[in-house]
Amino acid sequence: MKRVPLLAVLVFMSCLWSFSPSFAGGQELFLSKCGSCHRKGGQAPPVNPADKAALVWKKYFRRQRHPVDLSSKIAPQELQEIVSYLESHAADSDQPEAAVIPK
């Protein structure tokens, strides 16, 4: 009888993980908000999560190193989701993503 509640908890946690905004929503936001400029032939060179280590992404946005002011284009919550996505799929992560935006 203890297996049924444990199984229910595992299924519930699996559903939460798959709908986590840091991963699914973060990638969508990255593609729509960042990909509009960071694409081949765009205003900025293509960039992908695996282009940098997680700590580098975190520091880059925390120190506001982006040359364009993002506050008028990206809401703070959206930026947080994008940074979480970049960190989760950075070069030193377990799941690096190197070709989200084609170069």
mmCIF file with all atom_site columns, C-alpha atoms in Angstrom, residues 21-103:
data_model
loop_
_atom_site.group_PDB
_atom_site.id
_atom_site.type_symbol
_atom_site.label_atom_id
_atom_site.label_alt_id
_atom_site.label_comp_id
_atom_site.label_asym_id
_atom_site.label_entity_id
_atom_site.label_seq_id
_atom_site.pdbx_PDB_ins_code
_atom_site.Cartn_x
_atom_site.Cartn_y
_atom_site.Cartn_z
_atom_site.occupancy
_atom_site.B_iso_or_equiv
_atom_site.pdbx_formal_charge
_atom_site.auth_seq_id
_atom_site.auth_comp_id
_atom_site.auth_asym_id
_atom_site.auth_atom_id
_atom_site.pdbx_PDB_model_num
ATOM 1  C CA . PRO A 1 21  ? 8.897  27.702 -16.437 1.00 0.00 ? 21  PRO A CA 1
ATOM 2  C CA . SER A 1 22  ? 12.662 27.652 -15.994 1.00 0.00 ? 22  SER A CA 1
ATOM 3  C CA . PHE A 1 23  ? 12.973 25.036 -18.686 1.00 0.00 ? 23  PHE A CA 1
ATOM 4  C CA . ALA A 1 24  ? 10.048 24.991 -21.126 1.00 0.00 ? 24  ALA A CA 1
ATOM 5  C CA . GLY A 1 25  ? 9.010  28.624 -20.679 1.00 0.00 ? 25  GLY A CA 1
ATOM 6  C CA . GLY A 1 26  ? 12.611 29.774 -20.458 1.00 0.00 ? 26  GLY A CA 1
ATOM 7  C CA . GLN A 1 27  ? 13.454 28.255 -23.817 1.00 0.00 ? 27  GLN A CA 1
ATOM 8  C CA . GLU A 1 28  ? 10.369 29.785 -25.448 1.00 0.00 ? 28  GLU A CA 1
ATOM 9  C CA . LEU A 1 29  ? 11.181 33.193 -23.963 1.00 0.00 ? 29  LEU A CA 1
ATOM 10 C CA . PHE A 1 30  ? 14.818 32.862 -25.010 1.00 0.00 ? 30  PHE A CA 1
ATOM 11 C CA . LEU A 1 31  ? 13.811 32.095 -28.588 1.00 0.00 ? 31  LEU A CA 1
ATOM 12 C CA . SER A 1 32  ? 11.162 34.807 -28.830 1.00 0.00 ? 32  SER A CA 1
ATOM 13 C CA . LYS A 1 33  ? 12.792 37.618 -26.833 1.00 0.00 ? 33  LYS A CA 1
ATOM 14 C CA . CYS A 1 34  ? 16.502 36.995 -27.481 1.00 0.00 ? 34  CYS A CA 1
ATOM 15 C CA . GLY A 1 35  ? 16.226 35.193 -30.806 1.00 0.00 ? 35  GLY A CA 1
ATOM 16 C CA . SER A 1 36  ? 14.609 38.200 -32.453 1.00 0.00 ? 36  SER A CA 1
ATOM 17 C CA . CYS A 1 37  ? 17.997 40.006 -32.394 1.00 0.00 ? 37  CYS A CA 1
ATOM 18 C CA . HIS A 1 38  ? 20.457 37.159 -31.731 1.00 0.00 ? 38  HIS A CA 1
ATOM 19 C CA . ARG A 1 39  ? 20.039 35.311 -34.996 1.00 0.00 ? 39  ARG A CA 1
ATOM 20 C CA . LYS A 1 40  ? 21.999 34.939 -38.191 1.00 0.00 ? 40  LYS A CA 1
ATOM 21 C CA . GLY A 1 41  ? 21.716 38.240 -40.033 1.00 0.00 ? 41  GLY A CA 1
ATOM 22 C CA . GLY A 1 42  ? 20.104 39.895 -36.987 1.00 0.00 ? 42  GLY A CA 1
ATOM 23 C CA . GLN A 1 43  ? 21.112 42.992 -35.046 1.00 0.00 ? 43  GLN A CA 1
ATOM 24 C CA . ALA A 1 44  ? 23.289 40.877 -32.732 1.00 0.00 ? 44  ALA A CA 1
ATOM 25 C CA . PRO A 1 45  ? 25.351 37.714 -33.293 1.00 0.00 ? 45  PRO A CA 1
ATOM 26 C CA . PRO A 1 46  ? 23.683 34.359 -32.578 1.00 0.00 ? 46  PRO A CA 1
ATOM 27 C CA . VAL A 1 47  ? 24.016 33.210 -28.984 1.00 0.00 ? 47  VAL A CA 1
ATOM 28 C CA . ASN A 1 48  ? 23.134 29.905 -27.326 1.00 0.00 ? 48  ASN A CA 1
ATOM 29 C CA . PRO A 1 49  ? 23.077 28.592 -23.749 1.00 0.00 ? 49  PRO A CA 1
ATOM 30 C CA . ALA A 1 50  ? 26.184 26.436 -24.246 1.00 0.00 ? 50  ALA A CA 1
ATOM 31 C CA . ASP A 1 51  ? 28.222 29.443 -25.385 1.00 0.00 ? 51  ASP A CA 1
ATOM 32 C CA . LYS A 1 52  ? 29.050 30.229 -21.738 1.00 0.00 ? 52  LYS A CA 1
ATOM 33 C CA . ALA A 1 53  ? 29.295 28.530 -18.343 1.00 0.00 ? 53  ALA A CA 1
ATOM 34 C CA . ALA A 1 54  ? 26.345 28.885 -15.948 1.00 0.00 ? 54  ALA A CA 1
ATOM 35 C CA . LEU A 1 55  ? 28.175 31.240 -13.591 1.00 0.00 ? 55  LEU A CA 1
ATOM 36 C CA . VAL A 1 56  ? 29.186 33.461 -16.501 1.00 0.00 ? 56  VAL A CA 1
ATOM 37 C CA . TRP A 1 57  ? 25.536 33.802 -17.611 1.00 0.00 ? 57  TRP A CA 1
ATOM 38 C CA . LYS A 1 58  ? 24.459 34.601 -14.066 1.00 0.00 ? 58  LYS A CA 1
ATOM 39 C CA . LYS A 1 59  ? 27.125 37.288 -13.584 1.00 0.00 ? 59  LYS A CA 1
ATOM 40 C CA . TYR A 1 60  ? 26.537 38.739 -17.060 1.00 0.00 ? 60  TYR A CA 1
ATOM 41 C CA . PHE A 1 61  ? 22.906 39.556 -16.333 1.00 0.00 ? 61  PHE A CA 1
ATOM 42 C CA . ARG A 1 62  ? 23.375 40.381 -12.649 1.00 0.00 ? 62  ARG A CA 1
ATOM 43 C CA . ARG A 1 63  ? 26.008 42.972 -13.594 1.00 0.00 ? 63  ARG A CA 1
ATOM 44 C CA . GLN A 1 64  ? 23.794 44.243 -16.445 1.00 0.00 ? 64  GLN A CA 1
ATOM 45 C CA . ARG A 1 65  ? 26.485 43.715 -19.097 1.00 0.00 ? 65  ARG A CA 1
ATOM 46 C CA . HIS A 1 66  ? 23.999 43.429 -21.969 1.00 0.00 ? 66  HIS A CA 1
ATOM 47 C CA . PRO A 1 67  ? 24.663 46.379 -24.287 1.00 0.00 ? 67  PRO A CA 1
ATOM 48 C CA . VAL A 1 68  ? 20.949 47.047 -24.819 1.00 0.00 ? 68  VAL A CA 1
ATOM 49 C CA . ASP A 1 69  ? 18.645 48.002 -21.932 1.00 0.00 ? 69  ASP A CA 1
ATOM 50 C CA . LEU A 1 70  ? 16.380 44.969 -21.632 1.00 0.00 ? 70  LEU A CA 1
ATOM 51 C CA . SER A 1 71  ? 13.980 46.449 -19.068 1.00 0.00 ? 71  SER A CA 1
ATOM 52 C CA . SER A 1 72  ? 11.729 47.939 -21.749 1.00 0.00 ? 72  SER A CA 1
ATOM 53 C CA . LYS A 1 73  ? 11.612 44.698 -23.764 1.00 0.00 ? 73  LYS A CA 1
ATOM 54 C CA . ILE A 1 74  ? 11.644 41.930 -21.171 1.00 0.00 ? 74  ILE A CA 1
ATOM 55 C CA . ALA A 1 75  ? 9.743  41.826 -17.881 1.00 0.00 ? 75  ALA A CA 1
ATOM 56 C CA . PRO A 1 76  ? 11.846 41.011 -14.775 1.00 0.00 ? 76  PRO A CA 1
ATOM 57 C CA . GLN A 1 77  ? 10.117 37.629 -14.333 1.00 0.00 ? 77  GLN A CA 1
ATOM 58 C CA . GLU A 1 78  ? 10.743 36.755 -17.994 1.00 0.00 ? 78  GLU A CA 1
ATOM 59 C CA . LEU A 1 79  ? 14.405 37.704 -17.696 1.00 0.00 ? 79  LEU A CA 1
ATOM 60 C CA . GLN A 1 80  ? 14.701 35.535 -14.590 1.00 0.00 ? 80  GLN A CA 1
ATOM 61 C CA . GLU A 1 81  ? 13.239 32.583 -16.521 1.00 0.00 ? 81  GLU A CA 1
ATOM 62 C CA . ILE A 1 82  ? 15.603 33.209 -19.445 1.00 0.00 ? 82  ILE A CA 1
ATOM 63 C CA . VAL A 1 83  ? 18.644 33.347 -17.153 1.00 0.00 ? 83  VAL A CA 1
ATOM 64 C CA . SER A 1 84  ? 17.520 30.154 -15.375 1.00 0.00 ? 84  SER A CA 1
ATOM 65 C CA . TYR A 1 85  ? 17.190 28.479 -18.762 1.00 0.00 ? 85  TYR A CA 1
ATOM 66 C CA . LEU A 1 86  ? 20.642 29.700 -19.849 1.00 0.00 ? 86  LEU A CA 1
ATOM 67 C CA . GLU A 1 87  ? 22.198 28.458 -16.599 1.00 0.00 ? 87  GLU A CA 1
ATOM 68 C CA . SER A 1 88  ? 20.425 25.091 -16.826 1.00 0.00 ? 88  SER A CA 1
ATOM 69 C CA . HIS A 1 89  ? 21.686 24.503 -20.365 1.00 0.00 ? 89  HIS A CA 1
ATOM 70 C CA . ALA A 1 90  ? 25.080 26.222 -20.161 1.00 0.00 ? 90  ALA A CA 1
ATOM 71 C CA . ALA A 1 91  ? 28.316 24.660 -21.384 1.00 0.00 ? 91  ALA A CA 1
ATOM 72 C CA . ASP A 1 92  ? 29.084 23.204 -17.956 1.00 0.00 ? 92  ASP A CA 1
ATOM 73 C CA . SER A 1 93  ? 25.572 21.858 -17.325 1.00 0.00 ? 93  SER A CA 1
ATOM 74 C CA . ASP A 1 94  ? 24.315 18.287 -17.592 1.00 0.00 ? 94  ASP A CA 1
ATOM 75 C CA . GLN A 1 95  ? 22.208 19.300 -20.626 1.00 0.00 ? 95  GLN A CA 1
ATOM 76 C CA . PRO A 1 96  ? 24.117 21.868 -22.707 1.00 0.00 ? 96  PRO A CA 1
ATOM 77 C CA . GLU A 1 97  ? 22.231 23.307 -25.676 1.00 0.00 ? 97  GLU A CA 1
ATOM 78 C CA . ALA A 1 98  ? 24.508 24.544 -28.414 1.00 0.00 ? 98  ALA A CA 1
ATOM 79 C CA . ALA A 1 99  ? 22.191 25.020 -31.394 1.00 0.00 ? 99  ALA A CA 1
ATOM 80 C CA . VAL A 1 100 ? 18.942 26.563 -30.189 1.00 0.00 ? 100 VAL A CA 1
ATOM 81 C CA . ILE A 1 101 ? 19.476 29.623 -32.391 1.00 0.00 ? 101 ILE A CA 1
ATOM 82 C CA . PRO A 1 102 ? 21.252 28.552 -35.609 1.00 0.00 ? 102 PRO A CA 1
ATOM 83 C CA . LYS A 1 103 ? 24.536 30.326 -36.304 1.00 0.00 ? 103 LYS A CA 1
#
